[in-house]
XYZ file of N, CA and C in Angstrom:
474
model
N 26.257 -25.522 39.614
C 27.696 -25.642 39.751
C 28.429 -24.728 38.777
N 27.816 -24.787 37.568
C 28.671 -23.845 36.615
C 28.648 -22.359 36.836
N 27.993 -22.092 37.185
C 27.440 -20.048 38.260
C 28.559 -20.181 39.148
N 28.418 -21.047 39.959
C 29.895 -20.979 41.524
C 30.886 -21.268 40.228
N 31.461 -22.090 39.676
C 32.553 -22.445 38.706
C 32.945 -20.775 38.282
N 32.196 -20.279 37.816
C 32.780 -19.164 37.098
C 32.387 -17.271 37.543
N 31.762 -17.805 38.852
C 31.935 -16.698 39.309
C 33.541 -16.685 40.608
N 33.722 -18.123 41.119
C 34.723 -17.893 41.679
C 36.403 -18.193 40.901
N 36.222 -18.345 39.651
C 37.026 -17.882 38.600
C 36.889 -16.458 38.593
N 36.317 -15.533 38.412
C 36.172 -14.369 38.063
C 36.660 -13.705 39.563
N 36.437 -14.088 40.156
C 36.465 -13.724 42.001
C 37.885 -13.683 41.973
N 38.613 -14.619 41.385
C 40.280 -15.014 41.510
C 41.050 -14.206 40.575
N 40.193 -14.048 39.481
C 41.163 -13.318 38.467
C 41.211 -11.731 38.968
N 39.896 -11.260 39.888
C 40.039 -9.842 40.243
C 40.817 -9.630 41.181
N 41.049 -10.407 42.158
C 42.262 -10.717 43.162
C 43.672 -10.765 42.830
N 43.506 -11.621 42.081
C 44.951 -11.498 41.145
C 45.115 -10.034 40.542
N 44.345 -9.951 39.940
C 44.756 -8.575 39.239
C 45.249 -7.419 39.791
N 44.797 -7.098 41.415
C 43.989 -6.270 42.511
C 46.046 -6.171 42.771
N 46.364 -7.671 42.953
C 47.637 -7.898 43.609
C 48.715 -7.287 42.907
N 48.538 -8.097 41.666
C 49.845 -8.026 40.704
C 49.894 -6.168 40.071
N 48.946 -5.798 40.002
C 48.742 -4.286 39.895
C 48.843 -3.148 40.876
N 48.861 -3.939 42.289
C 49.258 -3.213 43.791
C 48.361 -1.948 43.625
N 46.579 -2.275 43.494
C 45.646 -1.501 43.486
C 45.331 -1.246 45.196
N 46.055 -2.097 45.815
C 45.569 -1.655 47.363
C 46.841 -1.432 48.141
N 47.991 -1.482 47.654
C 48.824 -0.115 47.987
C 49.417 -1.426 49.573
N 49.530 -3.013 48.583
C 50.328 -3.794 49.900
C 51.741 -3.326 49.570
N 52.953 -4.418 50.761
C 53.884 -4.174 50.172
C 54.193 -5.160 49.556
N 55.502 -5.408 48.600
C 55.991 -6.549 47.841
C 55.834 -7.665 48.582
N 56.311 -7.470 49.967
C 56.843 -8.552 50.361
C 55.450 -9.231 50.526
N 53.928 -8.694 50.732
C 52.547 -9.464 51.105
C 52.077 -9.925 49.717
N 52.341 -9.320 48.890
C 52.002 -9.428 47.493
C 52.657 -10.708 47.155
N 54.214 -10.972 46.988
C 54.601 -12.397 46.797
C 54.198 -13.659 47.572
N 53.668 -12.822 49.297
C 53.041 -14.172 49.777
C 51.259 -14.736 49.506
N 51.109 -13.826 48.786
C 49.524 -13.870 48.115
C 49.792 -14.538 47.163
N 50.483 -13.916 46.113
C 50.493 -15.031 45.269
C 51.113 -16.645 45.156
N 52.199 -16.733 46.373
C 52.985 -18.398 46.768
C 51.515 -19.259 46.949
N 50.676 -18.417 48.267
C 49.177 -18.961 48.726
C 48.465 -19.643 47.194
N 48.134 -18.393 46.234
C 47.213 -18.486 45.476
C 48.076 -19.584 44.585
N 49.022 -19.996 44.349
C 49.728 -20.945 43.657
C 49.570 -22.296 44.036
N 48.658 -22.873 45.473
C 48.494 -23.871 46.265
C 47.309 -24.855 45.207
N 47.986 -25.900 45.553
C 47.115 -27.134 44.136
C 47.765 -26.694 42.477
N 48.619 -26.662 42.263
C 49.336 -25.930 40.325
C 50.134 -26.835 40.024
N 51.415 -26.672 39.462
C 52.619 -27.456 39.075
C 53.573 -26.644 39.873
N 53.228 -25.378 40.363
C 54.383 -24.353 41.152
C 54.831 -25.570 42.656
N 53.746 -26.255 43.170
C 53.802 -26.852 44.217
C 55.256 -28.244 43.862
N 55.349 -28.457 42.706
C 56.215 -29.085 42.680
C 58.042 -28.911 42.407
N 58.055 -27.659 42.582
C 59.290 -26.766 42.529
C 59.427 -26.263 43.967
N 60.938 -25.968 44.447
C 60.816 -25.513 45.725
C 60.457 -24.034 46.321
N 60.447 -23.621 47.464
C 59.815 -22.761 47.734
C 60.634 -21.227 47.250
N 62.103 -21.726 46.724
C 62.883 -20.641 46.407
C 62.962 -20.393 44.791
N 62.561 -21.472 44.583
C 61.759 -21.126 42.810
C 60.502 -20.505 42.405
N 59.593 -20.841 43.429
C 58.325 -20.650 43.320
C 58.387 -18.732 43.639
N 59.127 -18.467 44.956
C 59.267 -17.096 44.886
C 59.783 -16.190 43.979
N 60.584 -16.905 43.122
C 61.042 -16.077 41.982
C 59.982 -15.854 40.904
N 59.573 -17.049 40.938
C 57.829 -16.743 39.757
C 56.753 -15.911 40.311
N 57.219 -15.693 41.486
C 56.071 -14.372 42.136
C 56.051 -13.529 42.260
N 58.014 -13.137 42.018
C 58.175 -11.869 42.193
C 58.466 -11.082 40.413
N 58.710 -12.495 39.829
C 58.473 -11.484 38.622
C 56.999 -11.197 37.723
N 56.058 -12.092 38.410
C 54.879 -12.060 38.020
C 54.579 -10.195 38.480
N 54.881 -10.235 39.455
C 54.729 -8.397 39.608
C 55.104 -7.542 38.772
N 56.489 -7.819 38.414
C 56.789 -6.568 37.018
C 56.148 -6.926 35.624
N 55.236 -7.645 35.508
C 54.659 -7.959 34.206
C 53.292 -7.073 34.592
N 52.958 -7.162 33.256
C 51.527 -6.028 33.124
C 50.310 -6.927 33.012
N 49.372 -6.531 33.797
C 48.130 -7.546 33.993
C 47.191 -7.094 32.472
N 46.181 -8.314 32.169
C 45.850 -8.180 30.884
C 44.716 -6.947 30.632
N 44.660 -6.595 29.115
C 43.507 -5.439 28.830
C 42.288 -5.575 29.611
N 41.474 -5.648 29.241
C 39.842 -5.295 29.277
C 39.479 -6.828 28.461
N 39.564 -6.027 27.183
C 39.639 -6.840 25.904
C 39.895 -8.356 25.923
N 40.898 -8.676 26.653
C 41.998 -10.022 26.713
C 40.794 -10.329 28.489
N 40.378 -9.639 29.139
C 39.645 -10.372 30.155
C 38.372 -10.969 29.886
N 37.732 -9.601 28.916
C 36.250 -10.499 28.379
C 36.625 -11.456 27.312
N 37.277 -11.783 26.519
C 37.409 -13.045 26.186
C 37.641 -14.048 26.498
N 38.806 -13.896 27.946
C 39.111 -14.608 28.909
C 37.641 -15.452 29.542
N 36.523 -14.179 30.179
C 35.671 -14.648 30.684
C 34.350 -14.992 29.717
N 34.618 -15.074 28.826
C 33.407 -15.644 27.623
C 33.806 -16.850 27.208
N 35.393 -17.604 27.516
C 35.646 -18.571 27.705
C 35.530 -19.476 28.510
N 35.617 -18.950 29.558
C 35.271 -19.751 30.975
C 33.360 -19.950 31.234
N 32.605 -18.768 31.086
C 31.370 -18.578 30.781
C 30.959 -19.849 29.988
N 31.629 -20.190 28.807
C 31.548 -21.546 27.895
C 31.567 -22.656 29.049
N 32.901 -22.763 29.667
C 33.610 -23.665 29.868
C 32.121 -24.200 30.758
N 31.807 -23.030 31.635
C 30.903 -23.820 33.016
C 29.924 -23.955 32.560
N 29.287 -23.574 31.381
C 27.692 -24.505 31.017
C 28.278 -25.498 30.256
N 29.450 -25.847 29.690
C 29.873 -27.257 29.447
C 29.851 -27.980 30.659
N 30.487 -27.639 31.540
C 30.826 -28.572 32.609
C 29.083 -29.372 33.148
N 28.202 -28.094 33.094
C 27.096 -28.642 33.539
C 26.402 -29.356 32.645
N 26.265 -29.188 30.820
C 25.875 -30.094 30.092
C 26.718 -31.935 30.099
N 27.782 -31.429 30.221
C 28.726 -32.346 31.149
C 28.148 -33.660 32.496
N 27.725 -33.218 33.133
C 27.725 -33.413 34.464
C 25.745 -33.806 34.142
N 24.511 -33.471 33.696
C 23.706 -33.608 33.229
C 23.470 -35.175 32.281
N 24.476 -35.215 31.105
C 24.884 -36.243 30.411
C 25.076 -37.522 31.197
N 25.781 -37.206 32.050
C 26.010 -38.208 32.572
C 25.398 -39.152 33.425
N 24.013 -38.168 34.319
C 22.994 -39.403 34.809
C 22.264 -39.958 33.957
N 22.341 -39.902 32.483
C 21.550 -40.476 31.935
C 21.347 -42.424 32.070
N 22.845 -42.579 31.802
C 22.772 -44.313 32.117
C 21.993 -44.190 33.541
N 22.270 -43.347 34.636
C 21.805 -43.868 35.708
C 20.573 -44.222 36.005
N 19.698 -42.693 35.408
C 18.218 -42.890 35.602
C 17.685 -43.582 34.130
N 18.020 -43.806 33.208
C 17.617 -44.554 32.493
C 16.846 -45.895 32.921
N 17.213 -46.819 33.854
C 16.450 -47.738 34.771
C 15.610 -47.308 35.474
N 15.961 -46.048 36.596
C 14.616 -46.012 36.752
C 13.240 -45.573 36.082
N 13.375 -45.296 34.748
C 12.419 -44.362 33.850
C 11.488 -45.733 33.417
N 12.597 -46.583 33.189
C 12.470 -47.861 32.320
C 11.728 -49.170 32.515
N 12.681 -49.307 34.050
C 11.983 -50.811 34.772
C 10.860 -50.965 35.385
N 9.978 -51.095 35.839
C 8.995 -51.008 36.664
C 9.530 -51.132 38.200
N 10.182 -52.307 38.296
C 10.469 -52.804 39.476
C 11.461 -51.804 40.001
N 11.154 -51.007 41.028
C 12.237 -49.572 41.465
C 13.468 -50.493 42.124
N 12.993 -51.479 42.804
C 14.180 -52.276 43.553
C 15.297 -52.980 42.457
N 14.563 -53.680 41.455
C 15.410 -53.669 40.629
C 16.423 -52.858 39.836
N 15.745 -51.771 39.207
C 16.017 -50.579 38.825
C 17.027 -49.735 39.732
N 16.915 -49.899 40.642
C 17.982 -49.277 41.767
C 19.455 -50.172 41.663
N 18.900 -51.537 41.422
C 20.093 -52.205 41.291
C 21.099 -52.223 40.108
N 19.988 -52.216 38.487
C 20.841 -51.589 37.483
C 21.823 -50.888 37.639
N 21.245 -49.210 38.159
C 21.089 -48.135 38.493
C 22.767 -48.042 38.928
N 22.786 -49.041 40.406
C 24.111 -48.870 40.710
C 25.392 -49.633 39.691
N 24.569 -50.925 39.173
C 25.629 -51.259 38.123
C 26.476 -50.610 37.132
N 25.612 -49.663 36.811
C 25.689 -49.046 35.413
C 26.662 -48.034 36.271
N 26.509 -46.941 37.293
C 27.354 -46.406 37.657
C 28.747 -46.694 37.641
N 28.479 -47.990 38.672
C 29.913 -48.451 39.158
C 30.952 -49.176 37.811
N 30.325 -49.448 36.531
C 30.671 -49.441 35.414
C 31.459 -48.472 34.776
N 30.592 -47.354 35.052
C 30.494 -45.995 34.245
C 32.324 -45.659 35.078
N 31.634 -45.334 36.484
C 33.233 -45.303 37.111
C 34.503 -45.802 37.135
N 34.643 -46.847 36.991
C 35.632 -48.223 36.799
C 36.126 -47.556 35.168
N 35.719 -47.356 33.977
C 35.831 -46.745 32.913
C 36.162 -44.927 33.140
N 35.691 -44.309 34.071
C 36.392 -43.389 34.307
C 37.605 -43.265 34.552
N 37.709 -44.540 35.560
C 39.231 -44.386 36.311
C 40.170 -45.272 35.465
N 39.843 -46.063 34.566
C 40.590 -46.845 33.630
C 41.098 -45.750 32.776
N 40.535 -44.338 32.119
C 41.182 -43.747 31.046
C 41.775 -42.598 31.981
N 41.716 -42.189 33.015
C 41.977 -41.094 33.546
C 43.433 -41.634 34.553
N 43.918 -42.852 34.439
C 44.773 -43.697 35.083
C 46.552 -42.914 34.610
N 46.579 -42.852 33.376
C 47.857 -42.518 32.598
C 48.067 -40.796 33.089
N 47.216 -40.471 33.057
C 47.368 -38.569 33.508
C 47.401 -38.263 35.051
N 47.370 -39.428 35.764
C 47.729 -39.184 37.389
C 48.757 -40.497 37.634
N 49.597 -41.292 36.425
C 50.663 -41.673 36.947
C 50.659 -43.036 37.625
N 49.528 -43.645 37.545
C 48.668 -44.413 38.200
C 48.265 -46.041 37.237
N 47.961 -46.858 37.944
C 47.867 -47.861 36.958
C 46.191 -48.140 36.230
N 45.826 -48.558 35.227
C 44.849 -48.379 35.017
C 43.677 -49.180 35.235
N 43.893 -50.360 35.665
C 43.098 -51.239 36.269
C 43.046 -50.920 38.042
N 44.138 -50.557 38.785
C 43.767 -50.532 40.485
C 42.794 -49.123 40.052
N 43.273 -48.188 39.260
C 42.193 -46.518 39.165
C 40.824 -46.829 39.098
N 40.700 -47.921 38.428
C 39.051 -47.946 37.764
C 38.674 -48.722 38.755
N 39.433 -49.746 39.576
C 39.055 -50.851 40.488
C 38.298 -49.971 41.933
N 39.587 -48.613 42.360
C 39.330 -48.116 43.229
C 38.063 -47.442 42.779
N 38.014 -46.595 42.165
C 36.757 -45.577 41.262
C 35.250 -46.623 41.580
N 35.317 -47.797 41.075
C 34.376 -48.619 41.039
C 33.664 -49.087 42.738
N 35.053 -49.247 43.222
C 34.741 -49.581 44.566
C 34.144 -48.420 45.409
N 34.901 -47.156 45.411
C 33.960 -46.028 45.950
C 32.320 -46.066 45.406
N 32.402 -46.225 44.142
C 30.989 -46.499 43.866
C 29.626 -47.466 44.489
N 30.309 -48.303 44.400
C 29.668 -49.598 45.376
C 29.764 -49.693 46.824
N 30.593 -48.498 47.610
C 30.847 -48.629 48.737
C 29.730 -47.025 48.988
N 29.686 -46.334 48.097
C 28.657 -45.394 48.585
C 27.145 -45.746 48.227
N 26.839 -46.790 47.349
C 25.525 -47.083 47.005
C 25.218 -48.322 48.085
N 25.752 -48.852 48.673
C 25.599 -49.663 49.650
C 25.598 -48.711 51.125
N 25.742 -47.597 51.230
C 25.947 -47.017 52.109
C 24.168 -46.451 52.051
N 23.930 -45.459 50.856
C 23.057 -45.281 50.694
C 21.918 -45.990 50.928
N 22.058 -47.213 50.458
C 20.759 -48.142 50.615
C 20.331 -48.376 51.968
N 21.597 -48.628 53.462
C 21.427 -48.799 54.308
C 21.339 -47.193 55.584
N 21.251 -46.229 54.468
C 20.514 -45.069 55.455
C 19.377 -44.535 54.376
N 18.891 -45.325 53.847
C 17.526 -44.857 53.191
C 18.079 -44.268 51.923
N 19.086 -43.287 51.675
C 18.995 -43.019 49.993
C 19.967 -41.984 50.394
């Protein structure tokens, strides 16, 4: 995941650059609708569409970054995605910890999902305040996807 993470970071920033530098000779007017597009999922989405064009069209008269300012850029992100995967690694540990542990796999499967649907319910409890959201239905829902896909699992084999 962290290779796709930061090669299609790198994929975006050359696009961007490609645009805002008019290395392929579009006109303004395709260039501001490349970048409205590339603005889709941001905070731009929450301004209207006649604000958002003004941040696109002056994003053009600004100067895209050195060399210098990109490889640091991308030795940051380079970080970022083997975090994400030491990240993401860390985290089955509660899971398979039972099965390493218990003998009984049926049991162990059952931990297995506890500890998840735990783990989740505590995800969605601290991550509740930064989407606006309450913090007990976040972790309730979080928890319930959990238990609604390990019950799913069990009844098509895994």
């Amino acid at each position: 995941d962290g290779i796709i993470f930061f090669y299609v970071w790198a994929l975006d920033i050359r696009r961007h650059t490609r645009v805002i530098s008019n290395a392929d000779g579009m006109s303004r007017e395709a260039r501001v609708q490349e970048l409205m597009d590339s603005f889709s999922g941001t905070p731009l989405d929450a301004v209207n569409d006649e604000e958002k064009r003004k941040v696109c069209e002056s994003l053009l008269d600004k100067p895209v970054q050195s060399r210098e300012e990109f490889k640091a850029d991308r030795k940051a992100m380079f970080l970022n995605s083997v975090g994400c995967v030491i990240f993401s690694n860390v985290a089955l540990i509660p899971v398979l910890g039972p099965l390493f542990f218990i003998d009984d796999f049926v049991f162990a499967l059952e931990i297995a999902c506890w500890i998840s649907t735990i783990c989740l319910f505590i995800v969605g409890y601290y991550m509740a305040p930064y989407l606006g959201l309450g913090r007990i239905s976040t972790g309730a829902v979080l928890a319930g996807i959990s238990l609604v896909i390990s019950v799913a699992a069990v009844f098509t084999g895994g």
